[in-house]
C-alpha cells in the first residue's frame, strides 16, 4: 500500500519469510510472511494502541493468540478470520476475568 515500508526477506518478488512492515495507517507487523500475506507467527502493533501476538493465516489473525487492548484488557485464546472465535479468556483492567466461548468477536457462553 502507498506509504507502507517493508524490510525483510523476499521470494519471487513477494514478501516471504521473516520481515517487518510499517503501514501508512501507523500499524506495524513483525513476523512471518508467505506470498505477500502474514502467515505463521507474528506480532501486530495497531495505531489505536492494541497489540496482538500469535498466529496468522492468509493475512488475518487465525489460531492461538494474545491481544492487549489499549483499554488495559487482555484476551488470550482462539482467533478466526481476524476476530475472537473459540475458547478464550478475557482479563479486564479491573482484574475481573471472563472465560468462555467466542463467536464473531462476542462472548456467547
PDB file of N, CA and C in Angstrom:
ATOM      1  N   UNK A   1       0.846  -1.192   0.000  1.00  0.00           N
ATOM      2  CA  UNK A   1       0.000   0.000   0.000  1.00  0.00           C
ATOM      3  C   UNK A   1       0.882   1.243   0.000  1.00  0.00           C
ATOM      4  N   UNK A   2       0.381   2.300  -0.535  1.00  0.00           N
ATOM      5  CA  UNK A   2       1.130   3.548  -0.626  1.00  0.00           C
ATOM      6  C   UNK A   2       1.465   4.056   0.775  1.00  0.00           C
ATOM      7  N   UNK A   3       2.733   4.408   0.962  1.00  0.00           N
ATOM      8  CA  UNK A   3       3.162   4.914   2.255  1.00  0.00           C
ATOM      9  C   UNK A   3       3.608   3.828   3.213  1.00  0.00           C
ATOM     10  N   UNK A   4       3.562   2.571   2.775  1.00  0.00           N
ATOM     11  CA  UNK A   4       3.997   1.447   3.603  1.00  0.00           C
ATOM     12  C   UNK A   4       5.456   1.117   3.298  1.00  0.00           C
ATOM     13  N   UNK A   5       6.161   0.600   4.310  1.00  0.00           N
ATOM     14  CA  UNK A   5       7.561   0.215   4.152  1.00  0.00           C
ATOM     15  C   UNK A   5       7.726  -1.214   4.651  1.00  0.00           C
ATOM     16  N   UNK A   6       8.423  -2.054   3.863  1.00  0.00           N
ATOM     17  CA  UNK A   6       8.692  -3.438   4.265  1.00  0.00           C
ATOM     18  C   UNK A   6      10.193  -3.662   4.291  1.00  0.00           C
ATOM     19  N   UNK A   7      10.659  -4.289   5.366  1.00  0.00           N
ATOM     20  CA  UNK A   7      12.059  -4.697   5.473  1.00  0.00           C
ATOM     21  C   UNK A   7      12.072  -6.171   5.809  1.00  0.00           C
ATOM     22  N   UNK A   8      12.720  -6.971   4.970  1.00  0.00           N
ATOM     23  CA  UNK A   8      12.793  -8.387   5.272  1.00  0.00           C
ATOM     24  C   UNK A   8      13.072  -9.230   4.046  1.00  0.00           C
ATOM     25  N   UNK A   9      12.752 -10.503   4.158  1.00  0.00           N
ATOM     26  CA  UNK A   9      13.021 -11.486   3.105  1.00  0.00           C
ATOM     27  C   UNK A   9      12.016 -11.366   1.968  1.00  0.00           C
ATOM     28  N   UNK A  10      12.513 -11.680   0.773  1.00  0.00           N
ATOM     29  CA  UNK A  10      11.685 -11.695  -0.441  1.00  0.00           C
ATOM     30  C   UNK A  10      11.890 -13.026  -1.147  1.00  0.00           C
ATOM     31  N   UNK A  11      10.891 -13.463  -1.863  1.00  0.00           N
ATOM     32  CA  UNK A  11      10.988 -14.656  -2.704  1.00  0.00           C
ATOM     33  C   UNK A  11      10.028 -14.444  -3.868  1.00  0.00           C
ATOM     34  N   UNK A  12      10.520 -14.639  -5.068  1.00  0.00           N
ATOM     35  CA  UNK A  12       9.691 -14.474  -6.267  1.00  0.00           C
ATOM     36  C   UNK A  12       9.020 -13.099  -6.307  1.00  0.00           C
ATOM     37  N   UNK A  13       9.722 -12.083  -5.812  1.00  0.00           N
ATOM     38  CA  UNK A  13       9.195 -10.723  -5.827  1.00  0.00           C
ATOM     39  C   UNK A  13       8.123 -10.444  -4.789  1.00  0.00           C
ATOM     40  N   UNK A  14       7.963 -11.373  -3.825  1.00  0.00           N
ATOM     41  CA  UNK A  14       6.931 -11.213  -2.795  1.00  0.00           C
ATOM     42  C   UNK A  14       7.551 -11.296  -1.408  1.00  0.00           C
ATOM     43  N   UNK A  15       6.859 -10.676  -0.425  1.00  0.00           N
ATOM     44  CA  UNK A  15       7.285 -10.798   0.970  1.00  0.00           C
ATOM     45  C   UNK A  15       7.169 -12.272   1.333  1.00  0.00           C
ATOM     46  N   UNK A  16       8.286 -12.842   1.832  1.00  0.00           N
ATOM     47  CA  UNK A  16       8.294 -14.272   2.108  1.00  0.00           C
ATOM     48  C   UNK A  16       9.366 -14.549   3.149  1.00  0.00           C
ATOM     49  N   UNK A  17       9.007 -15.170   4.263  1.00  0.00           N
ATOM     50  CA  UNK A  17       9.965 -15.392   5.337  1.00  0.00           C
ATOM     51  C   UNK A  17       9.721 -14.382   6.442  1.00  0.00           C
ATOM     52  N   UNK A  18      10.790 -13.955   7.099  1.00  0.00           N
ATOM     53  CA  UNK A  18      10.645 -13.037   8.232  1.00  0.00           C
ATOM     54  C   UNK A  18      10.820 -11.597   7.770  1.00  0.00           C
ATOM     55  N   UNK A  19       9.945 -10.716   8.246  1.00  0.00           N
ATOM     56  CA  UNK A  19      10.070  -9.310   7.881  1.00  0.00           C
ATOM     57  C   UNK A  19       9.187  -8.408   8.718  1.00  0.00           C
ATOM     58  N   UNK A  20       9.392  -7.115   8.528  1.00  0.00           N
ATOM     59  CA  UNK A  20       8.633  -6.092   9.245  1.00  0.00           C
ATOM     60  C   UNK A  20       7.995  -5.138   8.244  1.00  0.00           C
ATOM     61  N   UNK A  21       6.716  -4.865   8.437  1.00  0.00           N
ATOM     62  CA  UNK A  21       6.005  -3.898   7.599  1.00  0.00           C
ATOM     63  C   UNK A  21       5.494  -2.767   8.478  1.00  0.00           C
ATOM     64  N   UNK A  22       5.732  -1.559   8.018  1.00  0.00           N
ATOM     65  CA  UNK A  22       5.206  -0.359   8.682  1.00  0.00           C
ATOM     66  C   UNK A  22       4.211   0.260   7.714  1.00  0.00           C
ATOM     67  N   UNK A  23       2.961   0.323   8.138  1.00  0.00           N
ATOM     68  CA  UNK A  23       1.881   0.783   7.267  1.00  0.00           C
ATOM     69  C   UNK A  23       1.613   2.274   7.438  1.00  0.00           C
ATOM     70  N   UNK A  24       1.095   2.887   6.398  1.00  0.00           N
ATOM     71  CA  UNK A  24       0.750   4.311   6.426  1.00  0.00           C
ATOM     72  C   UNK A  24      -0.252   4.613   7.547  1.00  0.00           C
ATOM     73  N   UNK A  25      -1.068   3.624   7.905  1.00  0.00           N
ATOM     74  CA  UNK A  25      -2.078   3.776   8.970  1.00  0.00           C
ATOM     75  C   UNK A  25      -1.458   3.957  10.354  1.00  0.00           C
ATOM     76  N   UNK A  26      -0.162   3.580  10.466  1.00  0.00           N
ATOM     77  CA  UNK A  26       0.502   3.612  11.766  1.00  0.00           C
ATOM     78  C   UNK A  26       0.660   2.225  12.360  1.00  0.00           C
ATOM     79  N   UNK A  27      -0.012   1.225  11.783  1.00  0.00           N
ATOM     80  CA  UNK A  27       0.135  -0.160  12.229  1.00  0.00           C
ATOM     81  C   UNK A  27       1.514  -0.688  11.832  1.00  0.00           C
ATOM     82  N   UNK A  28       2.057  -1.605  12.657  1.00  0.00           N
ATOM     83  CA  UNK A  28       3.339  -2.248  12.361  1.00  0.00           C
ATOM     84  C   UNK A  28       3.179  -3.748  12.579  1.00  0.00           C
ATOM     85  N   UNK A  29       3.651  -4.547  11.606  1.00  0.00           N
ATOM     86  CA  UNK A  29       3.640  -6.011  11.738  1.00  0.00           C
ATOM     87  C   UNK A  29       5.065  -6.516  11.643  1.00  0.00           C
ATOM     88  N   UNK A  30       5.418  -7.413  12.577  1.00  0.00           N
ATOM     89  CA  UNK A  30       6.718  -8.072  12.539  1.00  0.00           C
ATOM     90  C   UNK A  30       6.487  -9.564  12.682  1.00  0.00           C
ATOM     91  N   UNK A  31       6.975 -10.335  11.709  1.00  0.00           N
ATOM     92  CA  UNK A  31       6.796 -11.772  11.795  1.00  0.00           C
ATOM     93  C   UNK A  31       6.965 -12.462  10.465  1.00  0.00           C
ATOM     94  N   UNK A  32       6.288 -13.601  10.339  1.00  0.00           N
ATOM     95  CA  UNK A  32       6.436 -14.457   9.168  1.00  0.00           C
ATOM     96  C   UNK A  32       5.465 -14.067   8.055  1.00  0.00           C
ATOM     97  N   UNK A  33       5.959 -14.209   6.825  1.00  0.00           N
ATOM     98  CA  UNK A  33       5.193 -13.885   5.614  1.00  0.00           C
ATOM     99  C   UNK A  33       5.235 -15.062   4.653  1.00  0.00           C
ATOM    100  N   UNK A  34       4.212 -15.168   3.838  1.00  0.00           N
ATOM    101  CA  UNK A  34       4.194 -16.138   2.744  1.00  0.00           C
ATOM    102  C   UNK A  34       3.413 -15.510   1.592  1.00  0.00           C
ATOM    103  N   UNK A  35       4.067 -15.339   0.455  1.00  0.00           N
ATOM    104  CA  UNK A  35       3.429 -14.798  -0.751  1.00  0.00           C
ATOM    105  C   UNK A  35       2.681 -13.487  -0.482  1.00  0.00           C
ATOM    106  N   UNK A  36       3.359 -12.547   0.186  1.00  0.00           N
ATOM    107  CA  UNK A  36       2.821 -11.208   0.479  1.00  0.00           C
ATOM    108  C   UNK A  36       1.752 -11.175   1.562  1.00  0.00           C
ATOM    109  N   UNK A  37       1.489 -12.290   2.250  1.00  0.00           N
ATOM    110  CA  UNK A  37       0.489 -12.310   3.318  1.00  0.00           C
ATOM    111  C   UNK A  37       1.132 -12.689   4.643  1.00  0.00           C
ATOM    112  N   UNK A  38       0.588 -12.120   5.734  1.00  0.00           N
ATOM    113  CA  UNK A  38       1.030 -12.519   7.068  1.00  0.00           C
ATOM    114  C   UNK A  38       0.634 -13.986   7.245  1.00  0.00           C
ATOM    115  N   UNK A  39       1.617 -14.834   7.573  1.00  0.00           N
ATOM    116  CA  UNK A  39       1.369 -16.277   7.653  1.00  0.00           C
ATOM    117  C   UNK A  39       2.351 -16.885   8.640  1.00  0.00           C
ATOM    118  N   UNK A  40       1.838 -17.487   9.728  1.00  0.00           N
ATOM    119  CA  UNK A  40       2.692 -18.070  10.754  1.00  0.00           C
ATOM    120  C   UNK A  40       2.644 -17.231  12.020  1.00  0.00           C
ATOM    121  N   UNK A  41       3.766 -17.142  12.697  1.00  0.00           N
ATOM    122  CA  UNK A  41       3.843 -16.388  13.954  1.00  0.00           C
ATOM    123  C   UNK A  41       4.185 -14.930  13.679  1.00  0.00           C
ATOM    124  N   UNK A  42       3.524 -14.045  14.427  1.00  0.00           N
ATOM    125  CA  UNK A  42       3.827 -12.633  14.247  1.00  0.00           C
ATOM    126  C   UNK A  42       3.259 -11.772  15.351  1.00  0.00           C
ATOM    127  N   UNK A  43       3.611 -10.497  15.275  1.00  0.00           N
ATOM    128  CA  UNK A  43       3.138  -9.520  16.255  1.00  0.00           C
ATOM    129  C   UNK A  43       2.708  -8.270  15.498  1.00  0.00           C
ATOM    130  N   UNK A  44       1.538  -7.743  15.873  1.00  0.00           N
ATOM    131  CA  UNK A  44       0.981  -6.570  15.208  1.00  0.00           C
ATOM    132  C   UNK A  44       0.730  -5.489  16.245  1.00  0.00           C
ATOM    133  N   UNK A  45       1.302  -4.322  16.007  1.00  0.00           N
ATOM    134  CA  UNK A  45       1.054  -3.150  16.834  1.00  0.00           C
ATOM    135  C   UNK A  45       0.094  -2.267  16.050  1.00  0.00           C
ATOM    136  N   UNK A  46      -1.057  -1.964  16.640  1.00  0.00           N
ATOM    137  CA  UNK A  46      -2.065  -1.148  15.968  1.00  0.00           C
ATOM    138  C   UNK A  46      -1.932   0.309  16.389  1.00  0.00           C
ATOM    139  N   UNK A  47      -2.240   1.202  15.481  1.00  0.00           N
ATOM    140  CA  UNK A  47      -2.154   2.641  15.745  1.00  0.00           C
ATOM    141  C   UNK A  47      -3.051   3.055  16.917  1.00  0.00           C
ATOM    142  N   UNK A  48      -4.129   2.281  17.180  1.00  0.00           N
ATOM    143  CA  UNK A  48      -5.056   2.613  18.277  1.00  0.00           C
ATOM    144  C   UNK A  48      -4.534   2.187  19.651  1.00  0.00           C
ATOM    145  N   UNK A  49      -3.344   1.555  19.687  1.00  0.00           N
ATOM    146  CA  UNK A  49      -2.750   1.152  20.958  1.00  0.00           C
ATOM    147  C   UNK A  49      -2.885  -0.324  21.273  1.00  0.00           C
ATOM    148  N   UNK A  50      -3.713  -1.059  20.525  1.00  0.00           N
ATOM    149  CA  UNK A  50      -3.844  -2.505  20.718  1.00  0.00           C
ATOM    150  C   UNK A  50      -2.600  -3.217  20.183  1.00  0.00           C
ATOM    151  N   UNK A  51      -2.271  -4.375  20.784  1.00  0.00           N
ATOM    152  CA  UNK A  51      -1.157  -5.199  20.315  1.00  0.00           C
ATOM    153  C   UNK A  51      -1.619  -6.651  20.277  1.00  0.00           C
ATOM    154  N   UNK A  52      -1.347  -7.340  19.145  1.00  0.00           N
ATOM    155  CA  UNK A  52      -1.679  -8.765  19.005  1.00  0.00           C
ATOM    156  C   UNK A  52      -0.395  -9.539  18.767  1.00  0.00           C
ATOM    157  N   UNK A  53      -0.282 -10.691  19.460  1.00  0.00           N
ATOM    158  CA  UNK A  53       0.836 -11.594  19.211  1.00  0.00           C
ATOM    159  C   UNK A  53       0.289 -13.002  19.101  1.00  0.00           C
ATOM    160  N   UNK A  54       0.640 -13.688  18.018  1.00  0.00           N
ATOM    161  CA  UNK A  54       0.160 -15.051  17.849  1.00  0.00           C
ATOM    162  C   UNK A  54       0.196 -15.507  16.412  1.00  0.00           C
ATOM    163  N   UNK A  55      -0.777 -16.344  16.080  1.00  0.00           N
ATOM    164  CA  UNK A  55      -0.833 -16.983  14.769  1.00  0.00           C
ATOM    165  C   UNK A  55      -1.566 -16.125  13.739  1.00  0.00           C
ATOM    166  N   UNK A  56      -1.033 -16.171  12.521  1.00  0.00           N
ATOM    167  CA  UNK A  56      -1.670 -15.530  11.365  1.00  0.00           C
ATOM    168  C   UNK A  56      -1.827 -16.562  10.262  1.00  0.00           C
ATOM    169  N   UNK A  57      -2.897 -16.439   9.504  1.00  0.00           N
ATOM    170  CA  UNK A  57      -3.121 -17.289   8.339  1.00  0.00           C
ATOM    171  C   UNK A  57      -3.836 -16.445   7.290  1.00  0.00           C
ATOM    172  N   UNK A  58      -3.336 -16.507   6.056  1.00  0.00           N
ATOM    173  CA  UNK A  58      -3.946 -15.765   4.944  1.00  0.00           C
ATOM    174  C   UNK A  58      -4.163 -14.289   5.285  1.00  0.00           C
ATOM    175  N   UNK A  59      -3.153 -13.680   5.937  1.00  0.00           N
ATOM    176  CA  UNK A  59      -3.133 -12.244   6.227  1.00  0.00           C
ATOM    177  C   UNK A  59      -4.050 -11.815   7.373  1.00  0.00           C
ATOM    178  N   UNK A  60      -4.591 -12.791   8.140  1.00  0.00           N
ATOM    179  CA  UNK A  60      -5.507 -12.451   9.236  1.00  0.00           C
ATOM    180  C   UNK A  60      -5.114 -13.191  10.513  1.00  0.00           C
ATOM    181  N   UNK A  61      -5.594 -12.666  11.651  1.00  0.00           N
ATOM    182  CA  UNK A  61      -5.387 -13.360  12.925  1.00  0.00           C
ATOM    183  C   UNK A  61      -6.173 -14.664  12.861  1.00  0.00           C
ATOM    184  N   UNK A  62      -5.477 -15.783  13.066  1.00  0.00           N
ATOM    185  CA  UNK A  62      -6.129 -17.092  12.947  1.00  0.00           C
ATOM    186  C   UNK A  62      -5.329 -18.103  13.756  1.00  0.00           C
ATOM    187  N   UNK A  63      -5.981 -18.763  14.732  1.00  0.00           N
ATOM    188  CA  UNK A  63      -5.301 -19.725  15.590  1.00  0.00           C
ATOM    189  C   UNK A  63      -5.217 -19.195  17.008  1.00  0.00           C
ATOM    190  N   UNK A  64      -4.116 -19.481  17.677  1.00  0.00           N
ATOM    191  CA  UNK A  64      -3.917 -19.050  19.066  1.00  0.00           C
ATOM    192  C   UNK A  64      -3.248 -17.686  19.098  1.00  0.00           C
ATOM    193  N   UNK A  65      -3.713 -16.847  20.026  1.00  0.00           N
ATOM    194  CA  UNK A  65      -3.094 -15.539  20.132  1.00  0.00           C
ATOM    195  C   UNK A  65      -3.432 -14.822  21.420  1.00  0.00           C
ATOM    196  N   UNK A  66      -2.786 -13.683  21.584  1.00  0.00           N
ATOM    197  CA  UNK A  66      -2.996 -12.838  22.758  1.00  0.00           C
ATOM    198  C   UNK A  66      -3.145 -11.405  22.265  1.00  0.00           C
ATOM    199  N   UNK A  67      -4.182 -10.727  22.759  1.00  0.00           N
ATOM    200  CA  UNK A  67      -4.437  -9.337  22.372  1.00  0.00           C
ATOM    201  C   UNK A  67      -4.424  -8.469  23.614  1.00  0.00           C
ATOM    202  N   UNK A  68      -3.540  -7.482  23.611  1.00  0.00           N
ATOM    203  CA  UNK A  68      -3.506  -6.472  24.658  1.00  0.00           C
ATOM    204  C   UNK A  68      -4.263  -5.269  24.105  1.00  0.00           C
ATOM    205  N   UNK A  69      -5.333  -4.878  24.771  1.00  0.00           N
ATOM    206  CA  UNK A  69      -6.122  -3.733  24.321  1.00  0.00           C
ATOM    207  C   UNK A  69      -5.621  -2.459  24.985  1.00  0.00           C
ATOM    208  N   UNK A  70      -5.730  -1.357  24.289  1.00  0.00           N
ATOM    209  CA  UNK A  70      -5.312  -0.058  24.819  1.00  0.00           C
ATOM    210  C   UNK A  70      -6.060   0.267  26.116  1.00  0.00           C
ATOM    211  N   UNK A  71      -7.253  -0.303  26.276  1.00  0.00           N
ATOM    212  CA  UNK A  71      -8.078  -0.094  27.476  1.00  0.00           C
ATOM    213  C   UNK A  71      -7.481  -0.722  28.732  1.00  0.00           C
ATOM    214  N   UNK A  72      -6.519  -1.651  28.527  1.00  0.00           N
ATOM    215  CA  UNK A  72      -5.928  -2.366  29.656  1.00  0.00           C
ATOM    216  C   UNK A  72      -6.416  -3.797  29.759  1.00  0.00           C
ATOM    217  N   UNK A  73      -7.452  -4.160  29.000  1.00  0.00           N
ATOM    218  CA  UNK A  73      -7.953  -5.538  28.964  1.00  0.00           C
ATOM    219  C   UNK A  73      -6.996  -6.421  28.165  1.00  0.00           C
ATOM    220  N   UNK A  74      -6.961  -7.726  28.510  1.00  0.00           N
ATOM    221  CA  UNK A  74      -6.107  -8.680  27.797  1.00  0.00           C
ATOM    222  C   UNK A  74      -6.913  -9.933  27.478  1.00  0.00           C
ATOM    223  N   UNK A  75      -6.891 -10.352  26.203  1.00  0.00           N
ATOM    224  CA  UNK A  75      -7.571 -11.576  25.761  1.00  0.00           C
ATOM    225  C   UNK A  75      -6.521 -12.598  25.353  1.00  0.00           C
ATOM    226  N   UNK A  76      -6.704 -13.838  25.831  1.00  0.00           N
ATOM    227  CA  UNK A  76      -5.846 -14.948  25.436  1.00  0.00           C
ATOM    228  C   UNK A  76      -6.753 -16.066  24.959  1.00  0.00           C
ATOM    229  N   UNK A  77      -6.522 -16.541  23.737  1.00  0.00           N
ATOM    230  CA  UNK A  77      -7.357 -17.626  23.239  1.00  0.00           C
ATOM    231  C   UNK A  77      -7.323 -17.766  21.741  1.00  0.00           C
ATOM    232  N   UNK A  78      -8.446 -18.232  21.218  1.00  0.00           N
ATOM    233  CA  UNK A  78      -8.562 -18.557  19.799  1.00  0.00           C
ATOM    234  C   UNK A  78      -9.048 -17.367  18.976  1.00  0.00           C
ATOM    235  N   UNK A  79      -8.521 -17.302  17.750  1.00  0.00           N
ATOM    236  CA  UNK A  79      -8.942 -16.301  16.766  1.00  0.00           C
ATOM    237  C   UNK A  79      -9.287 -17.011  15.468  1.00  0.00           C
ATOM    238  N   UNK A  80     -10.245 -16.472  14.750  1.00  0.00           N
ATOM    239  CA  UNK A  80     -10.582 -16.975  13.424  1.00  0.00           C
ATOM    240  C   UNK A  80     -11.041 -15.802  12.575  1.00  0.00           C
ATOM    241  N   UNK A  81     -10.538 -15.731  11.346  1.00  0.00           N
ATOM    242  CA  UNK A  81     -10.931 -14.672  10.404  1.00  0.00           C
ATOM    243  C   UNK A  81     -10.795 -13.278  11.022  1.00  0.00           C
ATOM    244  N   UNK A  82      -9.709 -13.070  11.769  1.00  0.00           N
ATOM    245  CA  UNK A  82      -9.338 -11.763  12.326  1.00  0.00           C
ATOM    246  C   UNK A  82     -10.084 -11.358  13.594  1.00  0.00           C
ATOM    247  N   UNK A  83     -10.970 -12.212  14.137  1.00  0.00           N
ATOM    248  CA  UNK A  83     -11.702 -11.870  15.362  1.00  0.00           C
ATOM    249  C   UNK A  83     -11.619 -13.006  16.385  1.00  0.00           C
ATOM    250  N   UNK A  84     -12.018 -12.715  17.636  1.00  0.00           N
ATOM    251  CA  UNK A  84     -12.052 -13.742  18.679  1.00  0.00           C
ATOM    252  C   UNK A  84     -13.110 -14.775  18.308  1.00  0.00           C
ATOM    253  N   UNK A  85     -12.714 -16.042  18.298  1.00  0.00           N
ATOM    254  CA  UNK A  85     -13.643 -17.133  17.966  1.00  0.00           C
ATOM    255  C   UNK A  85     -13.097 -18.425  18.547  1.00  0.00           C
ATOM    256  N   UNK A  86     -13.906 -19.115  19.353  1.00  0.00           N
ATOM    257  CA  UNK A  86     -13.459 -20.323  20.033  1.00  0.00           C
ATOM    258  C   UNK A  86     -13.283 -20.048  21.517  1.00  0.00           C
ATOM    259  N   UNK A  87     -12.443 -20.843  22.162  1.00  0.00           N
ATOM    260  CA  UNK A  87     -12.227 -20.687  23.604  1.00  0.00           C
ATOM    261  C   UNK A  87     -11.293 -19.521  23.883  1.00  0.00           C
ATOM    262  N   UNK A  88     -11.632 -18.777  24.948  1.00  0.00           N
ATOM    263  CA  UNK A  88     -10.780 -17.658  25.307  1.00  0.00           C
ATOM    264  C   UNK A  88     -11.010 -17.157  26.713  1.00  0.00           C
ATOM    265  N   UNK A  89     -10.056 -16.351  27.166  1.00  0.00           N
ATOM    266  CA  UNK A  89     -10.119 -15.750  28.495  1.00  0.00           C
ATOM    267  C   UNK A  89      -9.852 -14.258  28.350  1.00  0.00           C
ATOM    268  N   UNK A  90     -10.759 -13.465  28.889  1.00  0.00           N
ATOM    269  CA  UNK A  90     -10.605 -12.010  28.850  1.00  0.00           C
ATOM    270  C   UNK A  90     -10.412 -11.507  30.269  1.00  0.00           C
ATOM    271  N   UNK A  91      -9.267 -10.869  30.495  1.00  0.00           N
ATOM    272  CA  UNK A  91      -8.988 -10.265  31.799  1.00  0.00           C
ATOM    273  C   UNK A  91      -9.142  -8.758  31.647  1.00  0.00           C
ATOM    274  N   UNK A  92     -10.073  -8.212  32.432  1.00  0.00           N
ATOM    275  CA  UNK A  92     -10.327  -6.779  32.387  1.00  0.00           C
ATOM    276  C   UNK A  92      -9.290  -6.027  33.206  1.00  0.00           C
ATOM    277  N   UNK A  93      -9.123  -4.774  32.910  1.00  0.00           N
ATOM    278  CA  UNK A  93      -8.203  -3.908  33.639  1.00  0.00           C
ATOM    279  C   UNK A  93      -8.505  -3.948  35.135  1.00  0.00           C
ATOM    280  N   UNK A  94      -9.788  -4.077  35.487  1.00  0.00           N
ATOM    281  CA  UNK A  94     -10.231  -4.117  36.889  1.00  0.00           C
ATOM    282  C   UNK A  94      -9.776  -5.378  37.620  1.00  0.00           C
ATOM    283  N   UNK A  95      -9.367  -6.409  36.843  1.00  0.00           N
ATOM    284  CA  UNK A  95      -8.968  -7.679  37.436  1.00  0.00           C
ATOM    285  C   UNK A  95      -9.992  -8.777  37.220  1.00  0.00           C
ATOM    286  N   UNK A  96     -11.223  -8.408  36.868  1.00  0.00           N
ATOM    287  CA  UNK A  96     -12.275  -9.390  36.584  1.00  0.00           C
ATOM    288  C   UNK A  96     -11.851 -10.253  35.391  1.00  0.00           C
ATOM    289  N   UNK A  97     -12.164 -11.560  35.476  1.00  0.00           N
ATOM    290  CA  UNK A  97     -11.809 -12.489  34.398  1.00  0.00           C
ATOM    291  C   UNK A  97     -13.059 -13.188  33.887  1.00  0.00           C
ATOM    292  N   UNK A  98     -13.206 -13.246  32.574  1.00  0.00           N
ATOM    293  CA  UNK A  98     -14.293 -13.993  31.928  1.00  0.00           C
ATOM    294  C   UNK A  98     -13.671 -15.084  31.075  1.00  0.00           C
ATOM    295  N   UNK A  99     -14.135 -16.314  31.282  1.00  0.00           N
ATOM    296  CA  UNK A  99     -13.670 -17.444  30.482  1.00  0.00           C
ATOM    297  C   UNK A  99     -14.871 -18.002  29.753  1.00  0.00           C
ATOM    298  N   UNK A 100     -14.716 -18.272  28.473  1.00  0.00           N
ATOM    299  CA  UNK A 100     -15.849 -18.803  27.731  1.00  0.00           C
ATOM    300  C   UNK A 100     -15.550 -19.023  26.272  1.00  0.00           C
ATOM    301  N   UNK A 101     -16.632 -19.098  25.511  1.00  0.00           N
ATOM    302  CA  UNK A 101     -16.543 -19.356  24.075  1.00  0.00           C
ATOM    303  C   UNK A 101     -16.965 -18.101  23.321  1.00  0.00           C
ATOM    304  N   UNK A 102     -16.203 -17.793  22.299  1.00  0.00           N
ATOM    305  CA  UNK A 102     -16.454 -16.600  21.491  1.00  0.00           C
ATOM    306  C   UNK A 102     -16.883 -16.989  20.083  1.00  0.00           C
ATOM    307  N   UNK A 103     -17.789 -16.200  19.539  1.00  0.00           N
ATOM    308  CA  UNK A 103     -18.180 -16.309  18.134  1.00  0.00           C
ATOM    309  C   UNK A 103     -18.258 -14.902  17.583  1.00  0.00           C
ATOM    310  N   UNK A 104     -17.620 -14.669  16.442  1.00  0.00           N
ATOM    311  CA  UNK A 104     -17.697 -13.354  15.818  1.00  0.00           C
ATOM    312  C   UNK A 104     -17.303 -12.211  16.719  1.00  0.00           C
ATOM    313  N   UNK A 105     -16.294 -12.430  17.558  1.00  0.00           N
ATOM    314  CA  UNK A 105     -15.736 -11.430  18.467  1.00  0.00           C
ATOM    315  C   UNK A 105     -16.590 -11.183  19.710  1.00  0.00           C
ATOM    316  N   UNK A 106     -17.665 -11.948  19.916  1.00  0.00           N
ATOM    317  CA  UNK A 106     -18.558 -11.770  21.074  1.00  0.00           C
ATOM    318  C   UNK A 106     -18.542 -13.020  21.959  1.00  0.00           C
ATOM    319  N   UNK A 107     -18.612 -12.814  23.279  1.00  0.00           N
ATOM    320  CA  UNK A 107     -18.712 -13.916  24.232  1.00  0.00           C
ATOM    321  C   UNK A 107     -20.115 -14.508  24.147  1.00  0.00           C
ATOM    322  N   UNK A 108     -20.200 -15.821  23.889  1.00  0.00           N
ATOM    323  CA  UNK A 108     -21.514 -16.465  23.740  1.00  0.00           C
ATOM    324  C   UNK A 108     -21.762 -17.566  24.772  1.00  0.00           C
ATOM    325  N   UNK A 109     -20.780 -17.931  25.537  1.00  0.00           N
ATOM    326  CA  UNK A 109     -21.020 -18.971  26.542  1.00  0.00           C
ATOM    327  C   UNK A 109     -19.781 -19.384  27.266  1.00  0.00           C
TER     328      UNK A 109
END
